[in-house]
Short mmCIF file of C-alpha atoms in Angstrom, two decimals:
data_model
loop_
_atom_site.label_atom_id
_atom_site.label_comp_id
_atom_site.label_asym_id
_atom_site.label_seq_id
_atom_site.Cartn_x
_atom_site.Cartn_y
_atom_site.Cartn_z
CA UNK A 1 10.53 243.90 -39.18
CA UNK A 2 9.45 247.31 -38.52
CA UNK A 3 11.85 249.17 -36.13
CA UNK A 4 10.24 250.70 -33.24
CA UNK A 5 10.22 254.33 -33.04
CA UNK A 6 12.25 255.40 -30.15
CA UNK A 7 12.64 259.17 -29.19
CA UNK A 8 16.21 260.28 -29.91
CA UNK A 9 17.52 262.33 -26.79
CA UNK A 10 19.10 265.82 -27.43
CA UNK A 11 21.14 267.71 -25.20
CA UNK A 12 20.71 271.61 -25.17
CA UNK A 13 23.63 271.94 -27.41
CA UNK A 14 22.05 269.70 -29.98
CA UNK A 15 19.06 271.57 -29.96
CA UNK A 16 21.06 275.03 -30.51
CA UNK A 17 22.62 273.40 -33.40
CA UNK A 18 19.64 272.47 -34.94
CA UNK A 19 18.07 275.61 -34.63
CA UNK A 20 20.98 277.16 -36.02
CA UNK A 21 20.95 274.86 -39.15
CA UNK A 22 17.47 275.56 -39.49
CA UNK A 23 17.81 279.29 -39.78
CA UNK A 24 21.15 278.54 -42.28
CA UNK A 25 22.12 275.37 -43.15
CA UNK A 26 25.25 276.66 -45.06
CA UNK A 27 26.82 277.75 -41.83
CA UNK A 28 30.17 275.86 -41.24
CA UNK A 29 30.90 274.08 -38.20
CA UNK A 30 33.48 276.67 -37.00
CA UNK A 31 30.92 279.55 -37.46
CA UNK A 32 28.47 277.34 -35.27
CA UNK A 33 31.17 276.27 -32.77
CA UNK A 34 32.13 280.12 -32.30
CA UNK A 35 28.43 281.11 -31.82
CA UNK A 36 27.99 278.60 -28.79
CA UNK A 37 31.23 278.63 -27.55
CA UNK A 38 32.57 274.95 -28.38
CA UNK A 39 35.28 273.41 -30.88
CA UNK A 40 34.08 272.88 -34.33
CA UNK A 41 34.96 269.21 -34.02
CA UNK A 42 32.17 269.09 -31.20
CA UNK A 43 29.65 270.75 -33.62
CA UNK A 44 30.96 268.06 -36.32
CA UNK A 45 30.26 265.37 -34.06
CA UNK A 46 26.91 266.44 -33.09
CA UNK A 47 25.78 266.91 -36.52
CA UNK A 48 27.05 263.68 -37.70
CA UNK A 49 25.17 261.71 -35.14
CA UNK A 50 21.92 263.64 -35.82
CA UNK A 51 22.49 262.89 -39.60
CA UNK A 52 22.95 259.17 -38.76
CA UNK A 53 19.84 258.80 -36.46
CA UNK A 54 17.81 260.81 -39.02
CA UNK A 55 17.15 263.48 -36.72
CA UNK A 56 18.39 265.66 -39.62
CA UNK A 57 16.33 264.75 -42.52
CA UNK A 58 17.81 266.90 -45.33
CA UNK A 59 19.31 270.25 -45.98
CA UNK A 60 17.36 272.16 -48.63
CA UNK A 61 17.28 275.31 -50.34
CA UNK A 62 14.04 277.51 -50.23
CA UNK A 63 13.54 279.09 -53.66
CA UNK A 64 10.89 281.77 -54.63
CA UNK A 65 9.20 280.13 -57.56
CA UNK A 66 6.91 283.15 -58.31
CA UNK A 67 9.92 285.27 -58.84
CA UNK A 68 11.02 283.08 -61.55
CA UNK A 69 7.82 283.19 -63.23
CA UNK A 70 6.45 279.80 -62.25
CA UNK A 71 2.70 280.63 -61.73
CA UNK A 72 1.02 277.60 -60.32
CA UNK A 73 -2.21 277.57 -58.59
CA UNK A 74 -2.58 275.53 -55.24
CA UNK A 75 -5.55 274.21 -53.87
CA UNK A 76 -6.64 272.37 -50.54
CA UNK A 77 -8.82 269.46 -51.59
CA UNK A 78 -10.67 267.62 -48.88
CA UNK A 79 -11.61 264.15 -50.03
CA UNK A 80 -14.55 262.12 -48.21
CA UNK A 81 -14.38 258.47 -48.38
CA UNK A 82 -15.78 255.33 -47.08
CA UNK A 83 -13.58 254.78 -44.18
CA UNK A 84 -12.52 251.10 -45.18
CA UNK A 85 -11.05 252.88 -48.22
CA UNK A 86 -9.32 255.96 -46.87
CA UNK A 87 -6.02 254.58 -46.32
CA UNK A 88 -5.98 253.28 -50.02
CA UNK A 89 -7.10 256.81 -51.44
CA UNK A 90 -4.58 258.59 -49.14
CA UNK A 91 -1.93 256.25 -50.64
CA UNK A 92 -3.26 256.60 -54.31
CA UNK A 93 -3.01 260.41 -53.90
CA UNK A 94 0.24 260.37 -52.33
CA UNK A 95 1.69 258.83 -55.75
CA UNK A 96 0.64 261.75 -57.71
CA UNK A 97 3.41 264.46 -58.79
CA UNK A 98 0.48 267.04 -58.58
CA UNK A 99 0.00 266.32 -54.82
CA UNK A 100 2.29 267.76 -52.34
CA UNK A 101 0.80 266.87 -48.88
CA UNK A 102 -1.71 264.35 -48.09
CA UNK A 103 -3.15 263.52 -44.85
CA UNK A 104 -5.99 261.81 -43.14
CA UNK A 105 -7.85 264.21 -40.74
CA UNK A 106 -10.76 264.05 -38.20
CA UNK A 107 -13.08 266.70 -37.63
CA UNK A 108 -16.91 265.65 -37.51
CA UNK A 109 -16.09 263.72 -40.23
CA UNK A 110 -13.10 261.49 -41.26
CA UNK A 111 -11.75 262.79 -44.46
CA UNK A 112 -8.44 263.01 -46.53
CA UNK A 113 -6.71 266.58 -46.92
CA UNK A 114 -4.39 267.07 -49.81
CA UNK A 115 -2.41 270.11 -51.16
CA UNK A 116 -2.38 270.21 -54.88
CA UNK A 117 -0.68 272.22 -57.56
CA UNK A 118 -1.46 272.65 -61.18
CA UNK A 119 -0.74 274.83 -63.81
CA UNK A 120 -4.23 276.36 -64.08
CA UNK A 121 -7.82 275.91 -62.93
CA UNK A 122 -8.61 273.64 -66.00
CA UNK A 123 -5.48 271.20 -65.15
CA UNK A 124 -6.80 271.22 -61.27
CA UNK A 125 -10.01 270.30 -62.50
CA UNK A 126 -8.88 267.60 -64.89
CA UNK A 127 -6.74 265.96 -62.35
CA UNK A 128 -9.49 265.96 -59.74
CA UNK A 129 -12.23 264.75 -62.06
CA UNK A 130 -10.24 262.08 -63.80
CA UNK A 131 -7.82 261.28 -60.90
CA UNK A 132 -9.54 261.57 -57.93
CA UNK A 133 -13.27 261.25 -58.05
CA UNK A 134 -13.03 257.86 -59.71
CA UNK A 135 -10.76 256.20 -56.91
CA UNK A 136 -12.60 253.48 -55.38
CA UNK A 137 -14.12 254.65 -52.04
CA UNK A 138 -14.24 258.51 -52.80
CA UNK A 139 -17.62 259.82 -51.89
CA UNK A 140 -17.32 263.61 -52.10
CA UNK A 141 -14.69 266.21 -52.66
CA UNK A 142 -14.34 269.73 -51.45
CA UNK A 143 -11.68 271.92 -53.02
CA UNK A 144 -10.67 275.38 -51.99
CA UNK A 145 -8.28 277.19 -54.36
CA UNK A 146 -5.59 279.57 -52.81
CA UNK A 147 -5.95 282.95 -53.50
CA UNK A 148 -3.36 284.51 -51.52
CA UNK A 149 -0.62 283.15 -49.21
CA UNK A 150 -0.24 285.15 -46.20
CA UNK A 151 2.26 282.95 -44.07
CA UNK A 152 4.15 279.73 -45.03
CA UNK A 153 6.68 278.50 -42.65
CA UNK A 154 8.04 275.33 -41.32
CA UNK A 155 7.76 274.87 -37.52
CA UNK A 156 10.62 276.69 -36.10
CA UNK A 157 12.70 274.78 -33.54
CA UNK A 158 12.97 276.13 -30.26
CA UNK A 159 15.59 275.70 -27.80
CA UNK A 160 14.77 273.53 -24.95
CA UNK B 1 -26.53 252.86 -87.26
CA UNK B 2 -25.07 249.37 -86.78
CA UNK B 3 -26.40 247.02 -83.89
CA UNK B 4 -23.21 246.97 -82.38
CA UNK B 5 -22.67 250.93 -82.44
CA UNK B 6 -25.88 251.11 -80.57
CA UNK B 7 -24.88 248.26 -78.20
CA UNK B 8 -21.74 250.27 -77.62
CA UNK B 9 -23.38 253.59 -76.87
CA UNK B 10 -25.67 251.62 -74.31
CA UNK B 11 -22.85 249.86 -72.72
CA UNK B 12 -21.81 250.06 -68.99
CA UNK B 13 -18.72 251.90 -68.48
CA UNK B 14 -15.65 251.03 -65.94
CA UNK B 15 -15.54 253.44 -62.99
CA UNK B 16 -12.66 255.24 -65.03
CA UNK B 17 -14.94 256.38 -67.57
CA UNK B 18 -17.90 257.31 -65.64
CA UNK B 19 -19.30 260.76 -65.89
CA UNK B 20 -18.54 262.69 -62.22
CA UNK B 21 -20.82 265.46 -61.34
CA UNK B 22 -19.26 268.61 -60.06
CA UNK B 23 -20.67 271.94 -59.17
CA UNK B 24 -17.64 273.85 -59.51
CA UNK B 25 -13.70 273.43 -60.23
CA UNK B 26 -12.74 270.60 -57.76
CA UNK B 27 -16.36 270.07 -55.92
CA UNK B 28 -17.46 266.64 -56.55
CA UNK B 29 -21.11 266.23 -55.30
CA UNK B 30 -20.91 262.38 -55.22
CA UNK B 31 -23.02 261.52 -58.09
CA UNK B 32 -22.04 259.52 -61.23
CA UNK B 33 -23.19 257.90 -64.10
CA UNK B 34 -21.55 254.78 -65.64
CA UNK B 35 -24.19 254.50 -68.63
CA UNK B 36 -26.28 256.40 -70.85
CA UNK B 37 -29.36 255.27 -69.06
CA UNK B 38 -27.78 256.55 -65.81
CA UNK B 39 -26.74 259.79 -67.33
CA UNK B 40 -30.25 260.40 -68.40
CA UNK B 41 -31.47 259.73 -64.90
CA UNK B 42 -28.93 261.75 -62.90
CA UNK B 43 -29.65 264.66 -65.04
CA UNK B 44 -33.23 264.60 -63.62
CA UNK B 45 -31.69 264.36 -59.92
CA UNK B 46 -28.56 266.54 -59.43
CA UNK B 47 -28.82 269.94 -58.74
CA UNK B 48 -29.07 272.47 -61.39
CA UNK B 49 -25.71 274.28 -60.59
CA UNK B 50 -23.92 270.99 -61.25
CA UNK B 51 -25.91 270.92 -64.65
CA UNK B 52 -24.96 274.56 -65.37
CA UNK B 53 -21.25 274.25 -64.66
CA UNK B 54 -20.71 271.12 -66.87
CA UNK B 55 -22.91 272.20 -69.56
CA UNK B 56 -21.43 275.63 -70.44
CA UNK B 57 -18.03 274.01 -69.94
CA UNK B 58 -18.95 271.57 -72.63
CA UNK B 59 -18.11 268.68 -70.31
CA UNK B 60 -21.39 266.82 -71.31
CA UNK B 61 -20.86 266.68 -75.05
CA UNK B 62 -17.21 266.18 -74.70
CA UNK B 63 -18.43 263.10 -72.56
CA UNK B 64 -20.97 261.81 -74.67
CA UNK B 65 -18.79 262.02 -77.79
CA UNK B 66 -15.36 260.45 -76.47
CA UNK B 67 -16.67 258.24 -73.95
CA UNK B 68 -20.01 257.13 -74.86
CA UNK B 69 -19.02 257.65 -78.43
CA UNK B 70 -22.60 259.04 -79.45
CA UNK B 71 -21.71 261.77 -81.88
CA UNK B 72 -25.24 262.54 -82.63
CA UNK B 73 -26.16 262.97 -79.09
CA UNK B 74 -23.02 265.15 -78.58
CA UNK B 75 -24.40 267.55 -81.40
CA UNK B 76 -27.75 267.77 -79.78
CA UNK B 77 -26.64 268.95 -76.47
CA UNK B 78 -23.94 271.24 -78.10
CA UNK B 79 -26.87 272.70 -80.30
CA UNK B 80 -29.03 273.52 -77.00
CA UNK B 81 -26.37 276.00 -76.06
CA UNK B 82 -27.62 278.37 -78.55
CA UNK B 83 -30.83 278.77 -76.30
CA UNK B 84 -28.78 279.63 -73.20
CA UNK B 85 -30.91 277.51 -70.92
CA UNK B 86 -30.31 277.95 -67.18
CA UNK B 87 -31.75 276.30 -63.99
CA UNK B 88 -34.88 274.11 -64.43
CA UNK B 89 -35.02 275.14 -68.20
CA UNK B 90 -31.59 273.40 -68.68
CA UNK B 91 -32.66 270.44 -66.65
CA UNK B 92 -35.85 269.71 -68.52
CA UNK B 93 -34.43 270.24 -71.93
CA UNK B 94 -31.39 268.30 -71.38
CA UNK B 95 -33.09 265.62 -69.55
CA UNK B 96 -35.60 265.46 -72.61
CA UNK B 97 -32.76 265.24 -75.32
CA UNK B 98 -30.67 262.65 -73.25
CA UNK B 99 -33.66 260.40 -72.32
CA UNK B 100 -35.21 260.48 -75.78
CA UNK B 101 -32.08 259.38 -77.36
CA UNK B 102 -31.86 256.57 -74.82
CA UNK B 103 -35.27 255.43 -75.45
CA UNK B 104 -34.63 255.55 -79.35
CA UNK B 105 -31.45 253.61 -79.04
CA UNK B 106 -32.91 251.14 -76.72
CA UNK B 107 -35.64 250.17 -78.96
CA UNK B 108 -33.53 249.87 -81.76
CA UNK B 109 -31.28 247.46 -79.67
CA UNK B 110 -34.09 245.56 -78.69
CA UNK B 111 -35.16 245.50 -82.36
CA UNK C 1 6.88 302.51 -52.63
CA UNK C 2 5.99 298.80 -53.36
CA UNK C 3 8.27 297.48 -56.15
CA UNK C 4 6.67 295.65 -58.88
CA UNK C 5 7.22 292.20 -59.19
CA UNK C 6 9.19 291.23 -62.27
CA UNK C 7 9.81 287.60 -62.97
CA UNK C 8 13.84 287.22 -62.71
CA UNK C 9 14.75 284.99 -65.98
CA UNK C 10 16.54 281.97 -65.50
CA UNK C 11 18.70 279.98 -67.98
CA UNK C 12 19.04 276.08 -67.72
CA UNK C 13 22.30 275.99 -65.87
CA UNK C 14 20.30 278.15 -63.21
CA UNK C 15 17.52 275.74 -62.96
CA UNK C 16 19.90 272.86 -62.77
CA UNK C 17 21.76 274.62 -59.81
CA UNK C 18 18.50 275.33 -58.03
CA UNK C 19 17.49 271.88 -58.31
CA UNK C 20 20.71 270.68 -57.06
CA UNK C 21 20.59 273.02 -54.10
CA UNK C 22 16.99 271.99 -53.34
CA UNK C 23 18.18 268.14 -53.16
CA UNK C 24 20.88 269.06 -50.79
CA UNK C 25 22.07 272.46 -49.92
CA UNK C 26 25.37 271.77 -48.57
CA UNK C 27 26.78 270.74 -51.67
CA UNK C 28 29.96 272.85 -52.67
CA UNK C 29 30.38 274.79 -55.60
CA UNK C 30 33.15 272.43 -56.82
CA UNK C 31 30.58 269.57 -56.44
CA UNK C 32 27.86 271.07 -58.12
CA UNK C 33 30.20 272.47 -60.88
CA UNK C 34 32.05 268.93 -61.63
CA UNK C 35 28.08 267.45 -61.86
CA UNK C 36 27.09 269.89 -64.79
CA UNK C 37 30.56 270.52 -66.30
CA UNK C 38 31.03 273.95 -65.43
CA UNK C 39 33.66 275.67 -63.29
CA UNK C 40 32.89 276.24 -59.57
CA UNK C 41 33.56 280.05 -60.16
CA UNK C 42 30.60 280.07 -62.43
CA UNK C 43 28.35 278.10 -59.97
CA UNK C 44 29.57 280.76 -57.42
CA UNK C 45 28.35 283.79 -59.62
CA UNK C 46 25.17 281.98 -60.53
CA UNK C 47 24.21 281.29 -56.94
CA UNK C 48 25.26 284.74 -55.58
CA UNK C 49 23.10 286.37 -58.33
CA UNK C 50 19.91 284.18 -57.30
CA UNK C 51 20.72 285.02 -53.62
CA UNK C 52 20.78 288.90 -54.35
CA UNK C 53 17.78 288.93 -56.33
CA UNK C 54 15.85 286.53 -53.77
CA UNK C 55 15.36 283.64 -56.02
CA UNK C 56 17.01 281.80 -53.24
CA UNK C 57 15.13 282.60 -50.03
CA UNK C 58 16.68 280.45 -47.60
CA UNK C 59 19.09 277.39 -46.82
CA UNK C 60 17.22 275.40 -44.24
CA UNK C 61 17.52 272.01 -42.62
CA UNK C 62 14.56 269.62 -42.45
CA UNK C 63 14.34 268.12 -38.98
CA UNK C 64 12.36 264.92 -37.80
CA UNK C 65 10.90 266.60 -34.90
CA UNK C 66 8.90 263.41 -34.09
CA UNK C 67 12.41 261.65 -33.77
CA UNK C 68 13.32 264.00 -31.07
CA UNK C 69 10.21 263.47 -29.15
CA UNK C 70 8.26 266.77 -29.95
CA UNK C 71 4.64 265.34 -30.56
CA UNK C 72 2.55 268.11 -31.68
CA UNK C 73 -0.74 267.83 -33.16
CA UNK C 74 -1.48 269.65 -36.55
CA UNK C 75 -4.80 270.85 -37.38
CA UNK C 76 -6.08 272.45 -40.42
CA UNK C 77 -8.59 275.28 -39.67
CA UNK C 78 -11.03 276.97 -42.35
CA UNK C 79 -12.39 280.32 -40.78
CA UNK C 80 -15.11 281.88 -42.68
CA UNK C 81 -15.37 285.57 -42.11
CA UNK C 82 -17.05 288.69 -43.19
CA UNK C 83 -15.53 289.11 -46.66
CA UNK C 84 -14.63 292.84 -45.68
CA UNK C 85 -12.65 291.64 -42.59
CA UNK C 86 -10.97 288.62 -44.08
CA UNK C 87 -7.73 290.43 -44.66
CA UNK C 88 -7.43 291.77 -41.18
CA UNK C 89 -8.23 288.22 -39.84
CA UNK C 90 -5.47 286.53 -41.99
CA UNK C 91 -2.99 289.04 -41.16
CA UNK C 92 -3.99 288.58 -37.29
CA UNK C 93 -3.56 284.78 -37.64
CA UNK C 94 -0.18 284.91 -39.21
CA UNK C 95 1.12 286.88 -36.01
CA UNK C 96 0.40 283.92 -34.01
CA UNK C 97 3.37 281.43 -33.26
CA UNK C 98 0.92 278.46 -33.47
CA UNK C 99 -0.06 279.16 -37.02
CA UNK C 100 2.47 277.88 -39.60
CA UNK C 101 0.50 278.87 -42.82
CA UNK C 102 -2.40 281.27 -43.78
CA UNK C 103 -3.92 281.49 -47.19
CA UNK C 104 -7.27 283.12 -48.33
CA UNK C 105 -9.13 280.87 -50.66
CA UNK C 106 -12.26 280.55 -52.56
CA UNK C 107 -14.36 277.41 -53.03
CA UNK C 108 -18.11 277.71 -52.88
CA UNK C 109 -17.36 280.32 -50.38
CA UNK C 110 -14.42 282.77 -49.30
CA UNK C 111 -12.55 281.38 -46.44
CA UNK C 112 -9.16 281.56 -44.63
CA UNK C 113 -7.19 278.12 -44.43
CA UNK C 114 -4.50 278.02 -41.92
CA UNK C 115 -2.36 275.44 -40.77
CA UNK C 116 -1.88 275.32 -36.70
CA UNK C 117 0.32 273.26 -34.22
CA UNK C 118 -0.44 273.03 -30.63
CA UNK C 119 0.89 270.53 -27.88
CA UNK C 120 -2.41 268.95 -27.45
CA UNK C 121 -6.01 269.01 -28.29
CA UNK C 122 -6.87 271.24 -25.24
CA UNK C 123 -4.12 273.59 -26.20
CA UNK C 124 -5.61 273.74 -29.80
CA UNK C 125 -9.01 274.24 -28.60
CA UNK C 126 -8.03 277.07 -26.22
CA UNK C 127 -5.95 278.86 -29.17
CA UNK C 128 -9.02 278.80 -31.34
CA UNK C 129 -11.67 279.78 -28.80
CA UNK C 130 -9.76 282.36 -27.06
CA UNK C 131 -7.75 283.61 -30.03
CA UNK C 132 -9.51 283.18 -33.24
CA UNK C 133 -13.23 282.95 -32.62
CA UNK C 134 -13.23 286.51 -31.23
CA UNK C 135 -11.50 288.21 -33.89
CA UNK C 136 -13.91 290.76 -35.45
CA UNK C 137 -15.34 289.23 -38.50
CA UNK C 138 -15.09 285.67 -37.76
CA UNK C 139 -18.38 283.78 -38.47
CA UNK C 140 -17.64 280.26 -38.35
CA UNK C 141 -14.66 277.91 -37.94
CA UNK C 142 -14.24 274.43 -38.96
CA UNK C 143 -11.17 272.50 -37.78
CA UNK C 144 -9.73 269.05 -38.84
CA UNK C 145 -7.17 267.56 -36.71
CA UNK C 146 -4.28 265.74 -38.70
CA UNK C 147 -4.30 262.11 -37.78
CA UNK C 148 -1.54 260.59 -40.05
CA UNK C 149 0.52 262.30 -42.44
CA UNK C 150 1.00 260.29 -45.81
CA UNK C 151 3.22 262.88 -47.77
CA UNK C 152 4.67 266.27 -46.94
CA UNK C 153 6.94 267.79 -49.53
CA UNK C 154 7.71 271.12 -51.33
CA UNK C 155 7.01 271.48 -54.70
CA UNK C 156 10.31 269.83 -56.53
CA UNK C 157 11.87 272.07 -58.92
CA UNK C 158 11.91 270.63 -62.29
CA UNK C 159 14.79 271.43 -64.91
CA UNK C 160 13.30 273.30 -67.81
CA UNK D 1 -24.96 290.15 -2.52
CA UNK D 2 -24.12 293.94 -3.06
CA UNK D 3 -25.67 295.86 -6.14
CA UNK D 4 -22.31 296.38 -7.34
CA UNK D 5 -21.48 292.65 -7.67
CA UNK D 6 -24.90 291.83 -9.22
CA UNK D 7 -24.54 294.73 -11.80
CA UNK D 8 -21.27 293.10 -12.52
CA UNK D 9 -22.65 289.60 -13.30
CA UNK D 10 -25.29 291.43 -15.38
CA UNK D 11 -23.03 293.63 -17.49
CA UNK D 12 -22.27 293.66 -21.16
CA UNK D 13 -18.92 291.99 -21.97
CA UNK D 14 -16.24 292.62 -24.60
CA UNK D 15 -15.81 290.27 -27.53
CA UNK D 16 -12.66 289.02 -25.97
CA UNK D 17 -14.71 287.81 -22.89
CA UNK D 18 -17.88 286.49 -24.81
CA UNK D 19 -18.77 282.97 -24.59
CA UNK D 20 -17.89 281.16 -28.14
CA UNK D 21 -20.08 278.13 -28.85
CA UNK D 22 -18.17 275.03 -30.46
CA UNK D 23 -19.57 271.70 -31.49
CA UNK D 24 -16.39 269.74 -30.91
CA UNK D 25 -12.59 271.00 -30.64
CA UNK D 26 -11.99 273.95 -32.96
CA UNK D 27 -15.32 273.98 -34.66
CA UNK D 28 -17.22 277.14 -34.03
CA UNK D 29 -20.67 277.33 -35.04
CA UNK D 30 -20.94 281.06 -34.93
CA UNK D 31 -23.12 281.94 -32.00
CA UNK D 32 -21.73 283.82 -28.98
CA UNK D 33 -23.02 285.37 -25.85
CA UNK D 34 -21.79 288.70 -24.40
CA UNK D 35 -23.97 288.58 -21.03
CA UNK D 36 -25.72 286.38 -18.84
CA UNK D 37 -28.84 287.52 -20.48
CA UNK D 38 -27.45 286.41 -24.05
CA UNK D 39 -26.43 283.36 -22.53
CA UNK D 40 -29.41 282.22 -21.11
CA UNK D 41 -31.13 282.84 -24.49
CA UNK D 42 -28.34 280.81 -26.53
CA UNK D 43 -28.49 278.04 -24.47
CA UNK D 44 -32.10 277.71 -25.63
CA UNK D 45 -31.14 278.21 -29.27
CA UNK D 46 -27.88 276.47 -30.24
CA UNK D 47 -27.79 272.82 -30.88
CA UNK D 48 -27.50 270.14 -28.20
CA UNK D 49 -24.34 268.85 -29.48
CA UNK D 50 -22.66 272.04 -28.54
CA UNK D 51 -24.43 272.03 -25.07
CA UNK D 52 -23.05 268.46 -24.47
CA UNK D 53 -19.45 269.71 -25.64
CA UNK D 54 -19.08 272.55 -23.42
CA UNK D 55 -21.00 271.12 -20.56
CA UNK D 56 -19.18 267.90 -19.95
CA UNK D 57 -15.65 269.72 -20.71
CA UNK D 58 -16.65 272.30 -17.81
CA UNK D 59 -16.73 275.29 -20.10
CA UNK D 60 -19.84 276.60 -18.89
CA UNK D 61 -18.77 276.76 -15.13
CA UNK D 62 -15.46 278.05 -15.77
CA UNK D 63 -16.77 280.98 -17.90
CA UNK D 64 -19.71 281.75 -15.59
CA UNK D 65 -17.34 281.69 -12.52
CA UNK D 66 -14.27 283.38 -14.01
CA UNK D 67 -15.62 285.86 -16.42
CA UNK D 68 -19.19 286.50 -15.20
CA UNK D 69 -18.03 286.28 -11.66
CA UNK D 70 -20.97 284.53 -10.60
CA UNK D 71 -19.69 281.72 -8.38
CA UNK D 72 -23.25 280.62 -7.30
CA UNK D 73 -24.53 280.06 -10.77
CA UNK D 74 -21.29 278.22 -11.73
CA UNK D 75 -21.73 275.92 -8.71
CA UNK D 76 -25.23 275.12 -9.69
CA UNK D 77 -23.98 274.16 -13.32
CA UNK D 78 -21.37 272.19 -11.63
CA UNK D 79 -24.02 270.22 -9.51
CA UNK D 80 -26.34 269.68 -12.44
CA UNK D 81 -23.53 267.07 -13.88
CA UNK D 82 -24.30 264.89 -11.37
CA UNK D 83 -27.49 263.75 -13.24
CA UNK D 84 -25.62 263.21 -16.58
CA UNK D 85 -28.19 265.11 -18.55
CA UNK D 86 -27.91 264.90 -22.14
CA UNK D 87 -29.57 266.33 -25.24
CA UNK D 88 -33.03 268.09 -24.59
CA UNK D 89 -32.80 267.26 -20.94
CA UNK D 90 -29.67 269.26 -20.86
CA UNK D 91 -31.02 271.77 -22.65
CA UNK D 92 -34.23 272.38 -20.91
CA UNK D 93 -32.29 272.01 -17.22
CA UNK D 94 -29.45 274.28 -18.23
CA UNK D 95 -31.83 276.92 -19.46
CA UNK D 96 -34.01 276.77 -16.34
CA UNK D 97 -30.95 277.31 -14.13
CA UNK D 98 -29.33 280.00 -16.08
CA UNK D 99 -32.62 281.91 -16.99
CA UNK D 100 -33.84 281.62 -13.17
CA UNK D 101 -30.60 283.27 -12.10
CA UNK D 102 -30.71 286.00 -14.76
CA UNK D 103 -34.52 286.75 -13.64
CA UNK D 104 -33.55 286.93 -9.73
CA UNK D 105 -30.58 289.10 -10.46
CA UNK D 106 -32.43 291.44 -12.77
CA UNK D 107 -35.16 291.91 -9.95
CA UNK D 108 -32.43 292.69 -7.25
CA UNK D 109 -30.73 295.01 -9.58
CA UNK D 110 -34.12 296.75 -10.22
CA UNK D 111 -34.57 296.86 -6.90
#
């Protein structure tokens, strides 16, 4: 049985803590408590609760892969499919390690948008020609190779 | 050539082994060929940008050699590169080579 | 003067530590050291160095905003521009808080791809009609609204 | 109407205040109008999908009222909704209303 998604309700201290953790996940409970004028045990309780109900999904580290010489190319691939096969194609794409993001989208036409990484243009093309075009229901594919990134960030949490 | 190798070249391929036509890296136009016969037909139909893209990358000869397993046709396509044909000249010459080959094999197959 | 980008070279322990931090940034030096059989002081030194040379950009927290009732819509916007104005348009888009990602890209045509969030379709349209279409050099805009996300992850660090 | 309010309605707008034609949410077709005169012209040219999109969202009447500051024309456009015109009927009726208004104001302005 699938659990019904119900919005967890957060108060203003929860929002402030989330925002602080998004800025820097390594801050201690004491540091966060001091910043908002509450006890570290309060901060601890709030965070534990948000971890338990999965509001907090993960603590992670943002790494500059270019700095360490990893020179992947990134492409945005738009896949037009037979509407009946759209979900299957999206699922198959999601299984590939080359594919970081997959969404279905609606514009004038239904399509699947996916972010793909590869070592170079040849590897990118092979992946699409051998791994995507042959999927049942794929009608056309349009691919744009990213030439320069100007901005890349997650949605910042705003205090409520 | 043995009858069985002719039959093999003329066979209908699985979806995974079809030739998929692109116009540039990652841009699939929605046309594919699941047999030598269909390959000849599609060469006459898809836009020449797609033909140029695959021809000069060596995709055609590679697919013909490795998937269809027709080494002779692969060689002929490869040799055509020396003429550096583009646009409609590429289409007509490629079409001629591939459809002639198909007709010959078909006749051989029918005996 | 612009500093020349030079690749920082990492050894296999650095890679392992980065991978561990990407999985969970809140692990302690001791936990990481135990996992890889090295002293916590070694882990500390390696991390400090990677922080200093900006290989590690940020420690952050991934939050499930839907769980807390934030129901934004996300769209992928492709902006076709006069090539001379492409960089200016990309920069102007990057300044907008509605815009999370901006890249220039190359397919059959040059374009700018941007990820945009908005409260609803009306807000999304207003932002594009009033904030993007009027930018000098904008020729056309194509927008796809995300209807469902199947996969969304950062590039995972692989051990070298 | 005072000569100055007529002149105001007929003025050339800045890029920020132009009307930008879309066919659906976020899909800008690359056509815009920086004056009432150009607005009339573009209504005759852009595809009817774009006209339907803006007409039924109320974008035209809003822009005419708030940016051009022509309350009378805005009212006329709004009234047209009662007829629920689509496609070419929408184009011709809208075009008639807007170009007539433009001609009248222009004559008034030239005196």
